[in-house]
mmCIF file of C-alpha atoms in Angstrom:
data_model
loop_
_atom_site.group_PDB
_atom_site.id
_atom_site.type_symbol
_atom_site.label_atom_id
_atom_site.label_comp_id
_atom_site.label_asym_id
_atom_site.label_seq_id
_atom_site.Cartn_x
_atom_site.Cartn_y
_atom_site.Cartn_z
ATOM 1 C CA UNK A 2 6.104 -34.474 -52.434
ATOM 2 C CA UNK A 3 6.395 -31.444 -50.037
ATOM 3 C CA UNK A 4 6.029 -27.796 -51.154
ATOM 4 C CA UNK A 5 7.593 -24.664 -50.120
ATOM 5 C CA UNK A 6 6.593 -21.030 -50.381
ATOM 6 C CA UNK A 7 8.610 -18.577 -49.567
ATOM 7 C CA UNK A 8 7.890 -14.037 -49.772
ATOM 8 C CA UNK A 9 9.290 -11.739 -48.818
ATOM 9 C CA UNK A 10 7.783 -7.572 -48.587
ATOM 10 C CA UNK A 11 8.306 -4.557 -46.746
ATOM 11 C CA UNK A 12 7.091 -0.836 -47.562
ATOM 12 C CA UNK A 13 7.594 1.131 -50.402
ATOM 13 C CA UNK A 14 7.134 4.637 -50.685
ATOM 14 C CA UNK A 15 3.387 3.783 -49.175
ATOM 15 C CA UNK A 16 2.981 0.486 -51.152
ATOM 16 C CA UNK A 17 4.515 -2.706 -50.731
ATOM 17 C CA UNK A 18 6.946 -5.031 -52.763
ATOM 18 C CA UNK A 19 7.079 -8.111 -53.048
ATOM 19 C CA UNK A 20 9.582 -10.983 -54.120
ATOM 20 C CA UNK A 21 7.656 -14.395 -54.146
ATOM 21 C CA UNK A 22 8.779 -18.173 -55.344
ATOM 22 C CA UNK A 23 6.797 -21.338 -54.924
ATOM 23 C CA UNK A 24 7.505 -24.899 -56.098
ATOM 24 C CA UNK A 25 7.694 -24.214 -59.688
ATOM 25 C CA UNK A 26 8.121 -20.756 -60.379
ATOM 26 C CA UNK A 27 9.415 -17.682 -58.823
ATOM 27 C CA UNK A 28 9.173 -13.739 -59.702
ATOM 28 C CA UNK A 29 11.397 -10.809 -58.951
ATOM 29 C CA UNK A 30 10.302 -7.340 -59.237
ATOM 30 C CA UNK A 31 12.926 -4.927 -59.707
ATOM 31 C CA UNK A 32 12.915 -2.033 -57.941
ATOM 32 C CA UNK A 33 13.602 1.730 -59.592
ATOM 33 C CA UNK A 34 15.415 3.550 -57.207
ATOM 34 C CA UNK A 35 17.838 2.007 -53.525
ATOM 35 C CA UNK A 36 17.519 3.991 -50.436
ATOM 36 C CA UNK A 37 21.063 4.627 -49.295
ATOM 37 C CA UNK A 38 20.813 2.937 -45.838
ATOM 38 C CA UNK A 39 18.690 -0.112 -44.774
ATOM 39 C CA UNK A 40 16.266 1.083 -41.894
ATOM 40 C CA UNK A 41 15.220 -1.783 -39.764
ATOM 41 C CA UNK A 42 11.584 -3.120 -39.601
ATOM 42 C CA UNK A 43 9.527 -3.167 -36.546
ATOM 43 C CA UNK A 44 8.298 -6.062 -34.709
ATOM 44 C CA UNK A 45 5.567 -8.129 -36.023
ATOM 45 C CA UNK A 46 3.921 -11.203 -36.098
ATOM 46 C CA UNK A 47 2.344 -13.694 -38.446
ATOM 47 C CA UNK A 48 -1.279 -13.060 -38.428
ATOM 48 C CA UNK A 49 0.142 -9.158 -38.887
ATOM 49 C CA UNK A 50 2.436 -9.726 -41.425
ATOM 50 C CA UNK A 51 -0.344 -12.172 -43.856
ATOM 51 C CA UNK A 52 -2.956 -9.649 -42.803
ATOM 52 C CA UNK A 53 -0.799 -6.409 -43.927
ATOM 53 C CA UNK A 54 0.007 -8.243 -47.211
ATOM 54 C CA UNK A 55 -3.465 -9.144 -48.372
ATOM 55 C CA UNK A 56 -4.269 -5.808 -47.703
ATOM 56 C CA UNK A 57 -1.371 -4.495 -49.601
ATOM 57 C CA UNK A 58 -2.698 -6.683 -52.816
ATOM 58 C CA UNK A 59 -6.349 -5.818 -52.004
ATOM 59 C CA UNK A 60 -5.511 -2.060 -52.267
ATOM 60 C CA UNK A 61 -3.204 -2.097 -55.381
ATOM 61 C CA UNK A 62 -4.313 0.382 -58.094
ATOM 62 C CA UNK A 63 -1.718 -0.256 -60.686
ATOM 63 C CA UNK A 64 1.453 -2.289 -61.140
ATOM 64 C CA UNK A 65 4.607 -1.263 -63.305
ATOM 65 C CA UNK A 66 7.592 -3.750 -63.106
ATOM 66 C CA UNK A 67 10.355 -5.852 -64.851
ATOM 67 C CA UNK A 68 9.565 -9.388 -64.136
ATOM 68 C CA UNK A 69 11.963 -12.223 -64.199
ATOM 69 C CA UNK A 70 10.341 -15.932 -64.240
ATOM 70 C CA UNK A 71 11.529 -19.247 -64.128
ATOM 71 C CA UNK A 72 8.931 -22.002 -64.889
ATOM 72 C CA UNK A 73 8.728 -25.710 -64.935
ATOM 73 C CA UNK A 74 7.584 -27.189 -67.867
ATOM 74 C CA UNK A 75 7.966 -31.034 -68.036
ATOM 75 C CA UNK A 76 11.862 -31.368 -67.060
ATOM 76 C CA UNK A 77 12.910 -28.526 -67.830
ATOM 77 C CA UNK A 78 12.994 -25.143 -65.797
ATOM 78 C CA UNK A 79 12.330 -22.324 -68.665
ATOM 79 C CA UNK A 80 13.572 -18.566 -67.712
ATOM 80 C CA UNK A 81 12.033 -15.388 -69.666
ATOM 81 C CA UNK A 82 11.957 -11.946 -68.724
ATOM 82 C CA UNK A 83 9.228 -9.348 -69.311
ATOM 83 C CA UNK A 84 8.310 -6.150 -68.596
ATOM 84 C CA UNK A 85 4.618 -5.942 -67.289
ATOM 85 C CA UNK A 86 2.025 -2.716 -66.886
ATOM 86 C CA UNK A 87 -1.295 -3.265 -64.953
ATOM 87 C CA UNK A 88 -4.205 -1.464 -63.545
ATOM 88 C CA UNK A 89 -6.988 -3.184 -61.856
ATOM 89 C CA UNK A 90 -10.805 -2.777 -61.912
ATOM 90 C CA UNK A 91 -11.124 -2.792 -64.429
ATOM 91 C CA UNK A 92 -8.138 -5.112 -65.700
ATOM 92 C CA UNK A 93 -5.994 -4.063 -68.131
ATOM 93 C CA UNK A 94 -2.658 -5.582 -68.780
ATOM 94 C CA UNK A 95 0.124 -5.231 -71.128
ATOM 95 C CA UNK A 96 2.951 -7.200 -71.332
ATOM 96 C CA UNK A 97 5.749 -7.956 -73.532
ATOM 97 C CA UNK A 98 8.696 -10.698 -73.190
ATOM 98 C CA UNK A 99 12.002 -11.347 -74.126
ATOM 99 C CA UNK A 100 11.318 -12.310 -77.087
ATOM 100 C CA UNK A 101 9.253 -10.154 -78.013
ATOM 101 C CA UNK A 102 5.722 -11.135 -78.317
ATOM 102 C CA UNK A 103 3.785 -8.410 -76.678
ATOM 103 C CA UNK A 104 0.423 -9.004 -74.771
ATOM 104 C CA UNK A 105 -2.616 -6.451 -74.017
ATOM 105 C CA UNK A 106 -5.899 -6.944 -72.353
ATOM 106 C CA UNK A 107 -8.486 -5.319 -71.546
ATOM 107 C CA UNK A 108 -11.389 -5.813 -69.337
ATOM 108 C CA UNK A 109 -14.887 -5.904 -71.279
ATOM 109 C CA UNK A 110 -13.158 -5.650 -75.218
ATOM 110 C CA UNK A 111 -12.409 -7.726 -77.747
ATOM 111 C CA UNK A 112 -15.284 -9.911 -76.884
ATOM 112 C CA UNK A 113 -13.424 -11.094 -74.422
ATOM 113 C CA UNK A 114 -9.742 -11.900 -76.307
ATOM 114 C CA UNK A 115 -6.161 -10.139 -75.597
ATOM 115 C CA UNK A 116 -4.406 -8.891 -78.510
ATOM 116 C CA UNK A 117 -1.215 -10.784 -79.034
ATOM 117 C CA UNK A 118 1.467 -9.054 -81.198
ATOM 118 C CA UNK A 119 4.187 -12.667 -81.616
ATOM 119 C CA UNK A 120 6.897 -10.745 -83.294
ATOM 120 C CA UNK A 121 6.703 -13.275 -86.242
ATOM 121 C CA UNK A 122 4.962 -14.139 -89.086
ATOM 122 C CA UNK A 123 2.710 -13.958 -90.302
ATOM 123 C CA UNK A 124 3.600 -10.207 -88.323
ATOM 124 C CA UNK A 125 -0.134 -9.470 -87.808
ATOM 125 C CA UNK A 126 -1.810 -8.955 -84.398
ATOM 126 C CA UNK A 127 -3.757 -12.087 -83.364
ATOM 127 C CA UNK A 128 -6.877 -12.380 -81.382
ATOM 128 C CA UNK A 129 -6.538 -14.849 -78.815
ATOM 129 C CA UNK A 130 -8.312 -16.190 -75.881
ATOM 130 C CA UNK A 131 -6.398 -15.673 -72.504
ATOM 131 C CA UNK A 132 -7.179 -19.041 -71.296
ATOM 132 C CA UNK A 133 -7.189 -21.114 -74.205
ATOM 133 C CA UNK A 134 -4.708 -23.740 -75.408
ATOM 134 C CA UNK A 135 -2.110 -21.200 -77.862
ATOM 135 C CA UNK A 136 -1.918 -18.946 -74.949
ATOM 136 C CA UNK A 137 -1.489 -21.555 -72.219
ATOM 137 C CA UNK A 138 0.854 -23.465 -73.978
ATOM 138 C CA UNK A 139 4.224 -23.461 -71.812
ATOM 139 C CA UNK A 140 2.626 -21.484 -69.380
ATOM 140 C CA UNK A 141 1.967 -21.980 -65.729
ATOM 141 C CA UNK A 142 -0.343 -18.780 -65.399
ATOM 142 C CA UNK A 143 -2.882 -16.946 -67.849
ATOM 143 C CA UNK A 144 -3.040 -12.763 -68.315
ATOM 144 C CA UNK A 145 -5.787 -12.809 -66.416
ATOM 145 C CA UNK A 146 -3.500 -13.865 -63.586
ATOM 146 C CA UNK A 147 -0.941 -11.388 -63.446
ATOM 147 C CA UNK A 148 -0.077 -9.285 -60.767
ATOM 148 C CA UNK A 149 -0.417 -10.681 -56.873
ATOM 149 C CA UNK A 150 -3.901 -12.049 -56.691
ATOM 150 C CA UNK A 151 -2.583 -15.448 -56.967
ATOM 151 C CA UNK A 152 -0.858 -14.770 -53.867
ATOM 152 C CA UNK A 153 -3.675 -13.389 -51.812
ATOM 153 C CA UNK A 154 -5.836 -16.359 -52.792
ATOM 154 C CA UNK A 155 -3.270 -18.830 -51.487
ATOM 155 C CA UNK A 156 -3.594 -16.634 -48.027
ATOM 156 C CA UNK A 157 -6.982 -16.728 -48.212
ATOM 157 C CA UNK A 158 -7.199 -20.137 -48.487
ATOM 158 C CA UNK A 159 -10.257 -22.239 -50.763
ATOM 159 C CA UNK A 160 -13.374 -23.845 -49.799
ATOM 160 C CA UNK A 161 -11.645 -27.423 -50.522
ATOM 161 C CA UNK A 162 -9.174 -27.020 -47.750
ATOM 162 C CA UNK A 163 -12.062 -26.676 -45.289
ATOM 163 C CA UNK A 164 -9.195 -27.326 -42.096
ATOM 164 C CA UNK A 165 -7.422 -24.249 -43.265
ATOM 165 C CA UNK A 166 -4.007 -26.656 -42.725
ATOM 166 C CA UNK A 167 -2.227 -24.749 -45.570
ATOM 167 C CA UNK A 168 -3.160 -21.082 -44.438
ATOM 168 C CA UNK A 169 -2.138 -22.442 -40.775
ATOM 169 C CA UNK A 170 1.595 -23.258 -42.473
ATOM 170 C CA UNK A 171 2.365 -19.898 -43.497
ATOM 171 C CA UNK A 172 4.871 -18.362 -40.737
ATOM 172 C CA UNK A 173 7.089 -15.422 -39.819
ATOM 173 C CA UNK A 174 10.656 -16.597 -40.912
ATOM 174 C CA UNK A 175 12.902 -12.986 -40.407
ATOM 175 C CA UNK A 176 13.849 -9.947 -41.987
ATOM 176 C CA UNK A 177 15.980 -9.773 -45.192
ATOM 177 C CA UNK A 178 17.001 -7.446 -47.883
ATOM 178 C CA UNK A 179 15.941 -7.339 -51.408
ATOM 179 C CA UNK A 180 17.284 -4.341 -54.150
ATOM 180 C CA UNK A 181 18.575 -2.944 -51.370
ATOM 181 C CA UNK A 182 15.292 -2.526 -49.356
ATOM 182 C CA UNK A 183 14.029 -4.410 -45.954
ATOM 183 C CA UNK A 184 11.959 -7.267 -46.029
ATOM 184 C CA UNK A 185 9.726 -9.579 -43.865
ATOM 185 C CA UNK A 186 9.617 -13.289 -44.855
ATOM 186 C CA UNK A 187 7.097 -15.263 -44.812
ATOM 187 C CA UNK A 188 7.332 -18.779 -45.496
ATOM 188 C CA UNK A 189 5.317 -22.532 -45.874
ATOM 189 C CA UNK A 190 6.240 -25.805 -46.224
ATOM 190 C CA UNK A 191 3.680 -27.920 -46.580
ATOM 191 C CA UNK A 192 4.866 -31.379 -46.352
ATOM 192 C CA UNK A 193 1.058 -32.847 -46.441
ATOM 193 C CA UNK A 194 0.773 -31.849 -50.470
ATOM 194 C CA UNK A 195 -0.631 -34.736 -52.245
ATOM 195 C CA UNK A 196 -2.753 -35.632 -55.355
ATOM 196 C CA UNK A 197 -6.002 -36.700 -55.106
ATOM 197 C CA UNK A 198 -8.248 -38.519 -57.212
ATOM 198 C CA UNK A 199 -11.484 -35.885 -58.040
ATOM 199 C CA UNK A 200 -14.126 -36.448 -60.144
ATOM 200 C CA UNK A 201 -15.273 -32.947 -61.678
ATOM 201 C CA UNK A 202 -18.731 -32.082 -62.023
ATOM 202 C CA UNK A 203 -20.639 -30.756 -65.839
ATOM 203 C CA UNK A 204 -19.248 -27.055 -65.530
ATOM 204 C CA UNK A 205 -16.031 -27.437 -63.719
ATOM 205 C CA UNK A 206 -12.975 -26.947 -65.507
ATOM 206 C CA UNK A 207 -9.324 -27.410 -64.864
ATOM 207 C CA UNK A 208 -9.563 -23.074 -63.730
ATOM 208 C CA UNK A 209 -12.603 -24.158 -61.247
ATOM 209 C CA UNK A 210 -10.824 -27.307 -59.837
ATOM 210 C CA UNK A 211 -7.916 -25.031 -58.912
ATOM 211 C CA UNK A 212 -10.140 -22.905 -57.306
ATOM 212 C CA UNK A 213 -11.874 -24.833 -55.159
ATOM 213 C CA UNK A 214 -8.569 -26.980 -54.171
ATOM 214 C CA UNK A 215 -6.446 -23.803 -53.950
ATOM 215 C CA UNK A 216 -3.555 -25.156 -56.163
ATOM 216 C CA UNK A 217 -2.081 -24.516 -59.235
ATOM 217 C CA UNK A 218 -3.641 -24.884 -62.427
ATOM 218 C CA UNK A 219 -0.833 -26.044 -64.267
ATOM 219 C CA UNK A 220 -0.203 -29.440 -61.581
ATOM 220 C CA UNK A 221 -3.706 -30.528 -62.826
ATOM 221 C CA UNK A 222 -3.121 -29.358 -66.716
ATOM 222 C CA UNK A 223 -0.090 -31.413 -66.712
ATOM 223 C CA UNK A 224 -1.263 -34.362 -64.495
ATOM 224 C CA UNK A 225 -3.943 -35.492 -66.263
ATOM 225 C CA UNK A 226 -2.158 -34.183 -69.741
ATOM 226 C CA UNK A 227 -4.878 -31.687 -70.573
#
């Protein structure tokens, strides 16, 4: 099994944009307003263009945006839509979907829970945890995940890909144009992916595992059928 990552981003107003899509899922963010002409990019390299990006997520204060996802779940690829508002440090996110069922979290209440609104009965607002099994169900990501920092932490790379092989596969692929606005792309295939056997230790969890491999949480969920 190989796996491909592909993002694209170029300035905004100061910030940056981003449209990113790995194996299983992929997110659009919609911008508000299109520039009437498409101004080229300048010149830049890979090692530029994964350092400006980190640095772009790093920096981000707040996140507004229309998000349109389309997951794999068993056989099946599942599409939603949802509109998403964030600010960071100390996390707070709100989010509601197409059907609905509205989402908010914050940082430090609820001992710990988000407030889930489902938009059915019994019509009361539930206290869940973010990464237990209701919320998790059909879900590749958790709350607590929203926003880029997934992104950055594949750039970053993890402890348990100690030859950095993965990071090292990211490259400069051209310039394109999303809602009307320039892009860079920046691309990985990564034809090495495999699964390995792993034994996890007393305190590890599915959440630490992923960590420390720097893959997605959901491949080992639904590998060993957690």
């Amino acid at each position: 099994m190989s796996v491909s990552f592909r993002t694209a981003f170029g300035p905004l107003a100061g910030r940056f944009g981003l449209l990113g899509a790995a194996a299983a899922s992929w997110l659009v963010l919609r911008a508000a307003a299109h520039p009437a002409a498409v101004p080229a990019l300048p010149p830049i390299t890979t090692p530029q263009l994964m350092s400006q990006l980190t640095t772009a997520i790093q920096n981000l204060k707040s996140l507004r945006c229309a998000a349109e996802a389309s997951e794999r779940i068993g056989s099946k690829y599942i599409k939603d839509h949802s509109t998403m508002k964030l600010t960071f440090n100390p996390l707070r996110v709100y989010l509601k979907n197409g059907k609905g069922v509205e989402v908010l979290y914050v940082e430090g209440q609820n001992s710990g829970d988000a407030w889930v609104n489902p938009n059915a009965f019994p019509y009361v607002t539930l206290s869940l945890a973010p990464e237990g099994s209701l919320m998790r169900k059909g879900q590749h990501h958790t709350v607590l995940q929203a926003g880029f920092g997934t992104i950055a932490d594949l750039l970053e790379g993890s402890a348990g890909r100690a030859d950095k092989s993965f990071n090292r596969s990211f490259r400069y692929a051209g310039d394109t144009v999303v809602q009307g606005r320039p892009h860079y792309i920046l691309r990985s295939d990564y034809p090495q992916f495999r699964y390995v056997a792993y034994k996890a230790g007393k305190n590890e969890t599915p959440a630490t595992v992923a960590a420390h491999f720097g893959c997605g949480e959901y491949r080992i969920l639904e590998r060993n059928k957690l």
